PDB file of C-alpha atoms in Angstrom:
ATOM      1  CA  MET F  28    -126.238 -20.547 -75.383  1.00 58.00           C
ATOM      2  CA  ARG F  29    -123.862 -19.945 -72.475  1.00 72.00           C
ATOM      3  CA  LYS F  30    -124.137 -23.477 -71.126  1.00 76.00           C
ATOM      4  CA  ARG F  31    -123.293 -24.809 -74.556  1.00 79.00           C
ATOM      5  CA  PHE F  32    -120.253 -22.555 -74.792  1.00 78.00           C
ATOM      6  CA  TYR F  33    -119.030 -23.549 -71.327  1.00 79.00           C
ATOM      7  CA  LEU F  34    -119.333 -27.202 -72.235  1.00 83.00           C
ATOM      8  CA  TYR F  35    -117.454 -26.486 -75.467  1.00 83.00           C
ATOM      9  CA  ILE F  36    -114.653 -24.748 -73.512  1.00 82.00           C
ATOM     10  CA  VAL F  37    -114.372 -27.639 -71.059  1.00 82.00           C
ATOM     11  CA  LEU F  38    -114.260 -30.295 -73.790  1.00 84.00           C
ATOM     12  CA  LEU F  39    -111.822 -28.302 -75.932  1.00 85.00           C
ATOM     13  CA  SER F  40    -109.559 -27.761 -72.936  1.00 83.00           C
ATOM     14  CA  PHE F  41    -109.444 -31.443 -72.000  1.00 82.00           C
ATOM     15  CA  ILE F  42    -108.983 -32.534 -75.616  1.00 85.00           C
ATOM     16  CA  THR F  43    -106.157 -30.038 -76.170  1.00 83.00           C
ATOM     17  CA  ASN F  44    -104.307 -31.165 -73.066  1.00 79.00           C
ATOM     18  CA  LEU F  45    -104.921 -34.852 -73.730  1.00 80.00           C
ATOM     19  CA  LEU F  46    -103.533 -34.465 -77.257  1.00 84.00           C
ATOM     20  CA  TYR F  47    -100.425 -32.845 -75.832  1.00 79.00           C
ATOM     21  CA  TYR F  48    -100.110 -35.667 -73.323  1.00 78.00           C
ATOM     22  CA  LEU F  49    -100.347 -38.161 -76.194  1.00 81.00           C
ATOM     23  CA  CYS F  50     -97.627 -36.292 -78.092  1.00 82.00           C
ATOM     24  CA  PHE F  51     -95.501 -36.333 -74.944  1.00 77.00           C
ATOM     25  CA  ILE F  52     -95.964 -40.082 -74.483  1.00 77.00           C
ATOM     26  CA  LEU F  53     -95.369 -40.929 -78.140  1.00 80.00           C
ATOM     27  CA  LEU F  54     -92.251 -38.776 -78.443  1.00 80.00           C
ATOM     28  CA  LYS F  55     -90.673 -39.656 -75.093  1.00 76.00           C
ATOM     29  CA  THR F  56     -91.360 -43.407 -74.967  1.00 75.00           C
ATOM     30  CA  ASP F  57     -91.281 -46.325 -77.367  1.00 77.00           C
ATOM     31  CA  ASN F  58     -95.026 -46.928 -77.002  1.00 75.00           C
ATOM     32  CA  SER F  59     -97.445 -46.885 -79.913  1.00 76.00           C
ATOM     33  CA  LEU F  60    -101.016 -45.590 -79.770  1.00 77.00           C
ATOM     34  CA  SER F  61    -102.453 -49.081 -79.450  1.00 81.00           C
ATOM     35  CA  GLU F  62    -100.109 -49.885 -76.541  1.00 80.00           C
ATOM     36  CA  PHE F  63    -101.011 -46.576 -74.917  1.00 75.00           C
ATOM     37  CA  PHE F  64    -104.773 -47.190 -75.010  1.00 78.00           C
ATOM     38  CA  LYS F  65    -104.351 -50.850 -74.067  1.00 80.00           C
ATOM     39  CA  GLY F  66    -102.299 -49.751 -71.045  1.00 76.00           C
ATOM     40  CA  ILE F  67    -104.998 -47.282 -70.014  1.00 75.00           C
ATOM     41  CA  VAL F  68    -107.667 -50.008 -70.099  1.00 80.00           C
ATOM     42  CA  ILE F  69    -105.602 -52.699 -68.368  1.00 83.00           C
ATOM     43  CA  ASN F  70    -104.122 -50.459 -65.650  1.00 79.00           C
ATOM     44  CA  PHE F  71    -107.033 -48.063 -65.271  1.00 76.00           C
ATOM     45  CA  PRO F  72    -106.465 -46.786 -61.687  1.00 76.00           C
ATOM     46  CA  THR F  73    -102.733 -46.271 -62.230  1.00 74.00           C
ATOM     47  CA  SER F  74    -103.346 -44.650 -65.607  1.00 69.00           C
ATOM     48  CA  LEU F  75    -105.576 -42.033 -64.015  1.00 69.00           C
ATOM     49  CA  TYR F  76    -102.673 -41.040 -61.792  1.00 69.00           C
ATOM     50  CA  TYR F  77    -100.485 -40.465 -64.844  1.00 67.00           C
ATOM     51  CA  LEU F  78    -103.185 -38.397 -66.547  1.00 68.00           C
ATOM     52  CA  VAL F  79    -103.219 -35.864 -63.673  1.00 68.00           C
ATOM     53  CA  PRO F  80    -100.641 -33.618 -65.405  1.00 64.00           C
ATOM     54  CA  SER F  81    -103.122 -33.416 -68.276  1.00 66.00           C
ATOM     55  CA  VAL F  82    -106.002 -32.364 -66.001  1.00 71.00           C
ATOM     56  CA  ILE F  83    -104.278 -29.547 -64.095  1.00 71.00           C
ATOM     57  CA  PRO F  84    -103.540 -27.393 -67.186  1.00 73.00           C
ATOM     58  CA  SER F  85    -107.097 -28.032 -68.360  1.00 75.00           C
ATOM     59  CA  LEU F  86    -108.412 -26.208 -65.311  1.00 77.00           C
ATOM     60  CA  TYR F  87    -106.627 -22.957 -66.024  1.00 76.00           C
ATOM     61  CA  PHE F  88    -107.371 -23.328 -69.734  1.00 78.00           C
ATOM     62  CA  ILE F  89    -111.051 -23.415 -68.757  1.00 80.00           C
ATOM     63  CA  LEU F  90    -110.741 -20.363 -66.512  1.00 80.00           C
ATOM     64  CA  ILE F  91    -108.908 -18.291 -69.137  1.00 79.00           C
ATOM     65  CA  GLY F  92    -111.335 -19.470 -71.852  1.00 79.00           C
ATOM     66  CA  ILE F  93    -114.332 -18.309 -69.827  1.00 79.00           C
ATOM     67  CA  ILE F  94    -112.695 -14.942 -69.098  1.00 79.00           C
ATOM     68  CA  ILE F  95    -111.895 -14.503 -72.814  1.00 76.00           C
ATOM     69  CA  TYR F  96    -115.517 -15.300 -73.622  1.00 77.00           C
ATOM     70  CA  LYS F  97    -116.852 -12.711 -71.169  1.00 78.00           C
ATOM     71  CA  GLN F  98    -114.485  -9.888 -72.196  1.00 74.00           C
ATOM     72  CA  LYS F  99    -115.214  -7.612 -75.124  1.00 68.00           C
ATOM     73  CA  ASN F 100    -111.850  -5.836 -75.153  1.00 71.00           C
ATOM     74  CA  ILE F 101    -109.577  -7.525 -77.718  1.00 72.00           C
ATOM     75  CA  TYR F 102    -106.404  -6.114 -76.113  1.00 77.00           C
ATOM     76  CA  PHE F 103    -107.311  -7.595 -72.749  1.00 78.00           C
ATOM     77  CA  ASN F 104    -108.015 -10.909 -74.481  1.00 74.00           C
ATOM     78  CA  LEU F 105    -104.593 -10.789 -76.145  1.00 76.00           C
ATOM     79  CA  PHE F 106    -103.004 -10.052 -72.761  1.00 79.00           C
ATOM     80  CA  LEU F 107    -104.845 -13.035 -71.241  1.00 75.00           C
ATOM     81  CA  SER F 108    -103.737 -15.175 -74.167  1.00 75.00           C
ATOM     82  CA  PHE F 109    -100.120 -14.194 -73.653  1.00 77.00           C
ATOM     83  CA  THR F 110    -100.491 -14.901 -69.921  1.00 79.00           C
ATOM     84  CA  LEU F 111    -101.980 -18.326 -70.680  1.00 75.00           C
ATOM     85  CA  VAL F 112     -99.045 -19.281 -72.911  1.00 75.00           C
ATOM     86  CA  ILE F 113     -96.496 -18.148 -70.301  1.00 78.00           C
ATOM     87  CA  LEU F 114     -98.348 -19.956 -67.470  1.00 76.00           C
ATOM     88  CA  ASP F 115     -98.640 -23.011 -69.663  1.00 72.00           C
ATOM     89  CA  ILE F 116     -94.911 -23.129 -70.325  1.00 74.00           C
ATOM     90  CA  PHE F 117     -94.153 -22.641 -66.632  1.00 77.00           C
ATOM     91  CA  PHE F 118     -96.577 -25.317 -65.405  1.00 73.00           C
ATOM     92  CA  ILE F 119     -95.650 -27.833 -68.097  1.00 69.00           C
ATOM     93  CA  LYS F 120     -91.983 -27.478 -67.163  1.00 70.00           C
ATOM     94  CA  PHE F 121     -92.980 -27.860 -63.492  1.00 72.00           C
ATOM     95  CA  LEU F 122     -95.319 -30.843 -64.001  1.00 66.00           C
ATOM     96  CA  TYR F 123     -93.295 -32.825 -66.525  1.00 63.00           C
ATOM     97  CA  GLY F 124     -89.809 -31.764 -65.457  1.00 63.00           C
ATOM     98  CA  ASP F 125     -87.059 -29.875 -67.246  1.00 59.00           C
ATOM     99  CA  ILE F 126     -85.370 -33.060 -68.390  1.00 57.00           C
ATOM    100  CA  ASN F 127     -88.425 -34.421 -70.198  1.00 63.00           C
ATOM    101  CA  ILE F 128     -89.340 -31.263 -72.129  1.00 68.00           C
ATOM    102  CA  ASP F 129     -87.263 -30.422 -75.171  1.00 76.00           C
ATOM    103  CA  MET F 130     -87.746 -27.582 -77.653  1.00 79.00           C
ATOM    104  CA  MET F 131     -89.951 -29.628 -79.986  1.00 83.00           C
ATOM    105  CA  LEU F 132     -92.415 -30.533 -77.215  1.00 77.00           C
ATOM    106  CA  LEU F 133     -92.385 -26.943 -75.993  1.00 78.00           C
ATOM    107  CA  PHE F 134     -93.196 -25.742 -79.506  1.00 84.00           C
ATOM    108  CA  ILE F 135     -96.008 -28.307 -79.796  1.00 83.00           C
ATOM    109  CA  ARG F 136     -97.400 -27.130 -76.450  1.00 79.00           C
ATOM    110  CA  ILE F 137     -97.312 -23.488 -77.522  1.00 81.00           C
ATOM    111  CA  MET F 138     -99.099 -24.383 -80.770  1.00 86.00           C
ATOM    112  CA  PHE F 139    -101.834 -26.245 -78.845  1.00 85.00           C
ATOM    113  CA  GLY F 140    -102.208 -23.227 -76.539  1.00 81.00           C
ATOM    114  CA  ILE F 141    -102.442 -20.810 -79.465  1.00 83.00           C
ATOM    115  CA  PHE F 142    -105.003 -23.035 -81.187  1.00 85.00           C
ATOM    116  CA  TYR F 143    -107.101 -23.077 -78.013  1.00 83.00           C
ATOM    117  CA  ILE F 144    -106.876 -19.303 -77.597  1.00 81.00           C
ATOM    118  CA  ILE F 145    -107.768 -18.550 -81.212  1.00 82.00           C
ATOM    119  CA  THR F 146    -110.740 -20.900 -80.994  1.00 82.00           C
ATOM    120  CA  CYS F 147    -111.974 -19.201 -77.799  1.00 79.00           C
ATOM    121  CA  ILE F 148    -111.565 -15.704 -79.254  1.00 78.00           C
ATOM    122  CA  LEU F 149    -113.288 -16.605 -82.521  1.00 79.00           C
ATOM    123  CA  TYR F 150    -116.147 -18.288 -80.708  1.00 77.00           C
ATOM    124  CA  SER F 151    -116.564 -15.313 -78.341  1.00 73.00           C
ATOM    125  CA  GLN F 152    -116.697 -12.908 -81.313  1.00 72.00           C
ATOM    126  CA  LYS F 153    -119.434 -15.032 -82.875  1.00 67.00           C
ATOM    127  CA  ARG F 154    -121.933 -14.333 -80.105  1.00 60.00           C
TER     128      ARG F 154
END
């Protein structure tokens, strides 16, 4: 059961951050989804370099998700959730730059973080 949950946390973390990266690309450039995926396939090594900002937040999402899963205290989980959102805002501003992040993208990022946290808490309560 634990291995399945850890895999779920890892996949959910990468999917959440990749979706945010897609929102960032679609809102900040003139590219469409088909151009985005075509560019990933054609320029695969270079594209991996540009996906690094999506991987770094996934790592601390995974760590916080595992800690939320192991904790039984709901107040500590809420504190960790609040910490995750604050860290997320700080690192996203650091990784993508202040110029590239506007209020709409920041709101989208917070919503993705809250979705991830709620999913982790609900799944940990299920066990």
